[in-house]
Amino acid sequence: MQIIDGKATAAQIKAEIAEEVKQIVANGGKRPHLAAILVGHDGGSETYVRNKVLACEACGFKSTLLRFEDTISEEDLLAEVDKLNRDEDVDGFIVQLPLPAHISEQKVIEAIDYRKDVDGFHPINVGRMAIGLPCYISATPKGILELLWRYHIETSGKKCVILGRSNIVGKPMAQLMMQKQYGDATVTVCHSRSRDLKKECREADIIIAAIGRPDFVTADMVKDGATIIDVGTTRVPDATKKSGFRLNGDVKYDEVSPKCSFITPVPGGVGPMTICMLMKNTLSAGKKEFYR
Ligand code: GUN
């Protein structure tokens, strides 16, 4: 069994990006610039955005953080999005989710210029991804593809079971794993209403678990030699931690890991790759790789 080290892989990719940025700037090119909008004071969002800003520094990007109180109106937030759309110095930007209940997340996502949508959440990017056109691919599925690729894990013709059908992970992951140019696999998507979910999992060469239910995938659901990708990051109370909680994956790691050929740990697997792929998308935005 081999542990897929997302932390080390992410560090390596960030170093590769930093090197490329150095070259771009040395050749008189523009330093990539990522902006982030953070509304309110949600603890998780604060941490994510702080880590995104730090990752920008590690990659040699310029970053701008725009903070607003959670009392900001939808109209005012849309006006801020529009400002970033028009700001020629900003190559890409994100609006950190979740947003307060009085603001429509979908409306905000659709207001972002798809050419600057480095989260890959805009319907134009989602649609282009689905039909295999160049576009921003959202960070978590992109990070999983990168891990499979860097660990030389064969996916072509393999049976891949995806647990979960969210817009951010399950759905795009299924699209990418089935496409010839990415996974080229036979894909089954299972969710809360799926019958014979255990049987589907037992037949899988690759399981990608993204349902947000701690320890859901148990040893009896896993074929010998399978590859297990754990996207779960549920905060569970843990008195032994300074923060009072720990991150728990969707996979019962201790009993599943001895059975598989590859597995991602939680933390340190898929998680670190996510921000790293946002950096890759920002580099692409700076280079105008997908859109002029
Ligand atoms: N909230 C949780 N994950 C994400 C993400 O990838 N992008 C944004 N914008 N918000 C998030």
Short mmCIF file of C-alpha atoms and ligand atoms in Angstrom, two decimals:
data_model
loop_
_atom_site.label_atom_id
_atom_site.label_comp_id
_atom_site.label_asym_id
_atom_site.label_seq_id
_atom_site.Cartn_x
_atom_site.Cartn_y
_atom_site.Cartn_z
CA MET A 1 0.00 0.00 0.00
CA GLN A 2 1.29 3.45 -0.92
CA ILE A 3 0.12 6.64 0.77
CA ILE A 4 -0.56 9.45 -1.69
CA ASP A 5 1.18 12.45 -0.17
CA GLY A 6 -0.90 15.45 -1.18
CA LYS A 7 1.06 17.81 1.03
CA ALA A 8 4.40 16.99 -0.58
CA THR A 9 2.91 16.97 -4.08
CA ALA A 10 1.27 20.37 -3.50
CA ALA A 11 4.56 21.81 -2.21
CA GLN A 12 6.34 20.53 -5.30
CA ILE A 13 3.74 21.99 -7.66
CA LYS A 14 3.86 25.36 -5.88
CA ALA A 15 7.65 25.36 -6.32
CA GLU A 16 7.17 24.59 -10.04
CA ILE A 17 4.69 27.47 -10.33
CA ALA A 18 7.04 29.85 -8.46
CA GLU A 19 9.84 28.94 -10.87
CA GLU A 20 7.62 29.62 -13.88
CA VAL A 21 6.49 32.97 -12.44
CA LYS A 22 10.13 33.92 -11.91
CA GLN A 23 10.81 33.22 -15.59
CA ILE A 24 7.73 35.15 -16.73
CA VAL A 25 8.69 38.20 -14.68
CA ALA A 26 12.36 37.96 -15.71
CA ASN A 27 11.20 38.03 -19.35
CA GLY A 28 9.23 41.20 -18.72
CA GLY A 29 5.85 39.49 -18.32
CA LYS A 30 3.14 40.29 -15.83
CA ARG A 31 3.08 38.80 -12.33
CA PRO A 32 -0.22 36.83 -11.98
CA HIS A 33 -2.72 38.57 -9.70
CA LEU A 34 -5.45 36.73 -7.73
CA ALA A 35 -8.13 38.64 -5.85
CA ALA A 36 -10.46 37.13 -3.25
CA ILE A 37 -13.70 38.44 -1.81
CA LEU A 38 -14.49 37.32 1.74
CA VAL A 39 -17.87 38.18 3.23
CA GLY A 40 -18.37 37.89 6.99
CA HIS A 41 -16.29 36.02 9.56
CA ASP A 42 -16.97 32.30 9.08
CA GLY A 43 -14.09 30.43 10.77
CA GLY A 44 -13.58 27.91 7.97
CA SER A 45 -13.70 30.57 5.25
CA GLU A 46 -11.22 32.78 7.14
CA THR A 47 -8.77 29.86 7.28
CA TYR A 48 -9.22 28.94 3.61
CA VAL A 49 -8.76 32.51 2.42
CA ARG A 50 -5.72 33.05 4.64
CA ASN A 51 -4.18 29.89 3.17
CA LYS A 52 -4.98 31.06 -0.37
CA VAL A 53 -3.19 34.37 0.27
CA LEU A 54 -0.17 32.49 1.72
CA ALA A 55 -0.14 30.17 -1.30
CA CYS A 56 -0.09 33.24 -3.59
CA GLU A 57 3.02 34.47 -1.76
CA ALA A 58 4.67 31.06 -2.11
CA CYS A 59 3.98 31.10 -5.86
CA GLY A 60 5.16 34.68 -6.37
CA PHE A 61 1.68 35.96 -7.25
CA LYS A 62 0.22 39.30 -6.34
CA SER A 63 -2.90 38.88 -4.20
CA THR A 64 -5.65 41.21 -3.07
CA LEU A 65 -8.11 40.38 -0.30
CA LEU A 66 -11.36 42.33 -0.23
CA ARG A 67 -13.32 41.94 3.01
CA PHE A 68 -16.94 42.89 3.61
CA GLU A 69 -19.25 42.53 6.58
CA ASP A 70 -22.05 39.98 6.27
CA THR A 71 -24.51 42.87 6.18
CA ILE A 72 -23.41 43.78 2.63
CA SER A 73 -26.35 43.77 0.22
CA GLU A 74 -26.48 41.49 -2.80
CA GLU A 75 -26.50 44.54 -5.03
CA ASP A 76 -23.36 45.97 -3.45
CA LEU A 77 -21.58 42.62 -3.64
CA LEU A 78 -22.50 42.30 -7.32
CA ALA A 79 -21.04 45.78 -7.85
CA GLU A 80 -17.77 44.61 -6.24
CA VAL A 81 -17.71 41.60 -8.56
CA ASP A 82 -18.21 43.91 -11.50
CA LYS A 83 -15.29 46.09 -10.36
CA LEU A 84 -13.00 43.05 -10.35
CA ASN A 85 -14.33 41.99 -13.76
CA ARG A 86 -13.23 45.38 -15.11
CA ASP A 87 -9.92 45.63 -13.23
CA GLU A 88 -7.31 44.92 -15.87
CA ASP A 89 -4.63 44.17 -13.30
CA VAL A 90 -6.67 41.31 -11.77
CA ASP A 91 -6.16 38.10 -13.76
CA GLY A 92 -8.52 35.93 -11.74
CA PHE A 93 -10.67 36.15 -8.62
CA ILE A 94 -12.85 34.13 -6.31
CA VAL A 95 -15.76 34.88 -4.04
CA GLN A 96 -15.34 32.63 -1.01
CA LEU A 97 -18.42 30.51 -0.29
CA PRO A 98 -20.69 30.14 1.63
CA LEU A 99 -22.29 33.58 1.39
CA PRO A 100 -24.87 34.93 3.86
CA ALA A 101 -28.41 33.61 3.28
CA HIS A 102 -29.73 36.92 1.86
CA ILE A 103 -27.28 36.70 -1.08
CA SER A 104 -27.83 34.33 -4.00
CA GLU A 105 -24.60 32.37 -4.51
CA GLN A 106 -25.68 31.39 -8.00
CA LYS A 107 -26.30 35.00 -8.98
CA VAL A 108 -22.86 35.98 -7.70
CA ILE A 109 -21.13 33.09 -9.49
CA GLU A 110 -22.86 33.99 -12.75
CA ALA A 111 -21.84 37.64 -12.35
CA ILE A 112 -18.14 36.69 -12.42
CA ASP A 113 -16.53 37.10 -15.84
CA TYR A 114 -15.94 33.45 -16.83
CA ARG A 115 -12.52 34.46 -18.18
CA LYS A 116 -11.50 35.35 -14.60
CA ASP A 117 -13.41 32.51 -12.88
CA VAL A 118 -10.40 30.61 -11.50
CA ASP A 119 -12.72 28.60 -9.21
CA GLY A 120 -14.29 27.12 -12.36
CA PHE A 121 -17.81 27.52 -10.92
CA HIS A 122 -19.33 29.65 -13.70
CA PRO A 123 -21.76 27.69 -15.92
CA ILE A 124 -19.63 28.50 -18.98
CA ASN A 125 -16.60 26.84 -17.41
CA VAL A 126 -18.69 23.93 -16.11
CA GLY A 127 -20.21 23.46 -19.57
CA ARG A 128 -16.89 23.71 -21.38
CA MET A 129 -15.38 21.21 -18.93
CA ALA A 130 -18.28 18.82 -19.61
CA ILE A 131 -17.59 18.79 -23.35
CA GLY A 132 -13.81 18.73 -23.01
CA LEU A 133 -12.98 22.32 -24.07
CA PRO A 134 -10.14 24.38 -22.53
CA CYS A 135 -11.45 26.04 -19.34
CA TYR A 136 -10.89 26.52 -15.63
CA ILE A 137 -11.55 23.20 -13.90
CA SER A 138 -12.60 23.48 -10.28
CA ALA A 139 -9.81 22.89 -7.83
CA THR A 140 -10.76 19.69 -6.00
CA PRO A 141 -11.44 17.47 -9.06
CA LYS A 142 -8.41 18.98 -10.80
CA GLY A 143 -6.25 18.20 -7.77
CA ILE A 144 -7.45 14.59 -7.72
CA LEU A 145 -6.61 14.15 -11.42
CA GLU A 146 -3.17 15.61 -10.74
CA LEU A 147 -2.56 13.15 -7.87
CA LEU A 148 -3.65 10.16 -9.99
CA TRP A 149 -1.37 11.36 -12.78
CA ARG A 150 1.67 12.10 -10.62
CA TYR A 151 1.41 8.71 -8.90
CA HIS A 152 1.09 6.98 -12.31
CA ILE A 153 -2.22 5.39 -11.32
CA GLU A 154 -3.82 3.76 -14.36
CA THR A 155 -7.38 4.99 -14.89
CA SER A 156 -8.08 4.16 -18.54
CA GLY A 157 -10.73 1.44 -18.79
CA LYS A 158 -10.88 1.06 -15.01
CA LYS A 159 -14.06 1.02 -12.97
CA CYS A 160 -14.36 4.22 -10.94
CA VAL A 161 -17.05 4.72 -8.31
CA ILE A 162 -17.71 8.27 -7.17
CA LEU A 163 -19.59 8.69 -3.90
CA GLY A 164 -21.45 11.99 -3.92
CA ARG A 165 -23.01 14.20 -6.61
CA SER A 166 -22.19 17.75 -5.48
CA ASN A 167 -21.62 20.51 -8.03
CA ILE A 168 -18.14 21.17 -6.64
CA VAL A 169 -16.79 17.60 -6.49
CA GLY A 170 -18.99 14.63 -7.44
CA LYS A 171 -20.45 15.91 -10.71
CA PRO A 172 -17.29 17.43 -12.23
CA MET A 173 -15.23 14.44 -11.02
CA ALA A 174 -17.58 12.07 -12.85
CA GLN A 175 -17.35 14.17 -16.03
CA LEU A 176 -13.57 14.24 -15.93
CA MET A 177 -13.06 10.59 -15.02
CA MET A 178 -15.22 9.48 -17.96
CA GLN A 179 -13.59 11.75 -20.56
CA LYS A 180 -11.02 10.21 -22.86
CA GLN A 181 -8.52 13.03 -22.36
CA TYR A 182 -8.61 12.77 -18.54
CA GLY A 183 -9.71 9.60 -16.70
CA ASP A 184 -10.97 7.50 -19.63
CA ALA A 185 -12.65 5.29 -17.01
CA THR A 186 -16.03 3.59 -16.62
CA VAL A 187 -17.76 5.79 -14.07
CA THR A 188 -20.55 5.06 -11.60
CA VAL A 189 -21.91 7.84 -9.38
CA CYS A 190 -23.48 6.73 -6.10
CA HIS A 191 -25.41 8.93 -3.67
CA SER A 192 -27.73 8.79 -0.70
CA ARG A 193 -30.50 7.09 -2.72
CA SER A 194 -28.32 4.51 -4.48
CA ARG A 195 -29.27 0.86 -4.09
CA ASP A 196 -26.46 -1.71 -3.74
CA LEU A 197 -23.93 1.00 -2.98
CA LYS A 198 -21.67 -1.45 -1.15
CA LYS A 199 -21.71 -3.85 -4.09
CA GLU A 200 -20.84 -1.03 -6.52
CA CYS A 201 -17.91 -0.03 -4.33
CA ARG A 202 -16.63 -3.60 -4.02
CA GLU A 203 -16.36 -3.78 -7.82
CA ALA A 204 -14.44 -0.51 -8.13
CA ASP A 205 -10.77 -0.18 -9.06
CA ILE A 206 -10.90 3.45 -7.91
CA ILE A 207 -13.22 4.92 -5.27
CA ILE A 208 -13.51 8.69 -4.91
CA ALA A 209 -15.41 9.40 -1.69
CA ALA A 210 -16.99 12.85 -1.44
CA ILE A 211 -20.13 12.53 0.66
CA GLY A 212 -19.05 14.25 3.86
CA ARG A 213 -19.94 11.30 6.12
CA PRO A 214 -17.02 10.41 8.41
CA ASP A 215 -15.77 6.79 8.15
CA PHE A 216 -18.51 5.88 5.64
CA VAL A 217 -16.27 3.66 3.48
CA THR A 218 -15.39 0.52 5.41
CA ALA A 219 -13.07 -2.40 4.58
CA ASP A 220 -15.95 -4.66 3.45
CA MET A 221 -16.72 -2.12 0.66
CA VAL A 222 -13.23 -2.18 -0.85
CA LYS A 223 -11.70 -4.59 -3.35
CA ASP A 224 -8.15 -5.77 -2.71
CA GLY A 225 -5.71 -3.50 -4.53
CA ALA A 226 -8.16 -0.63 -5.11
CA THR A 227 -7.15 3.04 -5.17
CA ILE A 228 -8.98 5.15 -2.58
CA ILE A 229 -9.31 8.93 -2.86
CA ASP A 230 -10.84 10.49 0.26
CA VAL A 231 -12.30 13.97 -0.23
CA GLY A 232 -14.07 14.06 3.16
CA THR A 233 -13.04 16.78 5.60
CA THR A 234 -15.67 16.76 8.33
CA ARG A 235 -14.77 18.61 11.52
CA VAL A 236 -15.36 16.25 14.44
CA PRO A 237 -14.87 17.22 18.11
CA ASP A 238 -11.50 16.06 19.48
CA ALA A 239 -10.47 17.13 22.97
CA THR A 240 -6.84 16.13 22.32
CA LYS A 241 -6.48 18.89 19.69
CA LYS A 242 -5.71 22.50 20.51
CA SER A 243 -8.47 23.63 18.13
CA GLY A 244 -10.94 21.23 19.79
CA PHE A 245 -11.61 19.38 16.53
CA ARG A 246 -9.92 17.21 13.92
CA LEU A 247 -10.61 16.62 10.24
CA ASN A 248 -12.17 13.24 9.55
CA GLY A 249 -12.32 11.67 6.10
CA ASP A 250 -15.14 9.68 4.47
CA VAL A 251 -12.97 6.55 4.63
CA LYS A 252 -12.27 4.40 7.70
CA TYR A 253 -8.55 4.70 7.08
CA ASP A 254 -7.16 2.19 9.58
CA GLU A 255 -9.14 -0.76 8.26
CA VAL A 256 -9.27 0.26 4.58
CA SER A 257 -5.63 1.23 4.00
CA PRO A 258 -4.15 -2.30 4.36
CA LYS A 259 -6.42 -3.51 1.54
CA CYS A 260 -5.63 -0.93 -1.13
CA SER A 261 -2.76 -0.16 -3.46
CA PHE A 262 -3.00 3.63 -3.05
CA ILE A 263 -4.84 5.81 -0.53
CA THR A 264 -5.02 9.51 0.31
CA PRO A 265 -4.84 10.36 4.04
CA VAL A 266 -6.98 13.01 5.78
CA PRO A 267 -5.51 15.49 6.40
CA GLY A 268 -2.61 15.71 3.94
CA GLY A 269 -4.18 14.08 0.88
CA VAL A 270 -6.66 15.85 -1.38
CA GLY A 271 -6.94 18.96 0.85
CA PRO A 272 -3.53 20.56 0.17
CA MET A 273 -4.00 19.94 -3.57
CA THR A 274 -7.13 22.08 -3.72
CA ILE A 275 -5.49 25.44 -3.02
CA CYS A 276 -2.55 24.39 -5.17
CA MET A 277 -4.87 23.88 -8.17
CA LEU A 278 -6.38 27.33 -7.58
CA MET A 279 -2.81 28.59 -7.96
CA LYS A 280 -2.44 26.61 -11.21
CA ASN A 281 -5.66 28.17 -12.51
CA THR A 282 -4.39 31.62 -11.52
CA LEU A 283 -1.17 31.00 -13.41
CA SER A 284 -3.25 29.99 -16.45
CA ALA A 285 -5.29 33.19 -16.00
CA GLY A 286 -2.11 35.28 -15.89
CA LYS A 287 -0.89 33.60 -19.08
CA LYS A 288 -4.33 34.00 -20.72
CA GLU A 289 -4.02 30.29 -21.45
CA PHE A 290 -7.71 29.55 -21.98
CA TYR A 291 -9.26 32.90 -22.84
CA ARG A 292 -7.95 36.15 -24.31
N1 GUN B 1 -15.79 27.31 -0.12
C1 GUN B 1 -15.35 26.04 0.05
N2 GUN B 1 -14.58 25.66 -0.98
C2 GUN B 1 -14.52 26.71 -1.83
C3 GUN B 1 -13.85 26.93 -3.06
O1 GUN B 1 -13.18 26.06 -3.62
N3 GUN B 1 -14.03 28.16 -3.62
C4 GUN B 1 -14.78 29.12 -3.04
N4 GUN B 1 -14.91 30.28 -3.67
N5 GUN B 1 -15.41 28.94 -1.89
C5 GUN B 1 -15.28 27.75 -1.28
#
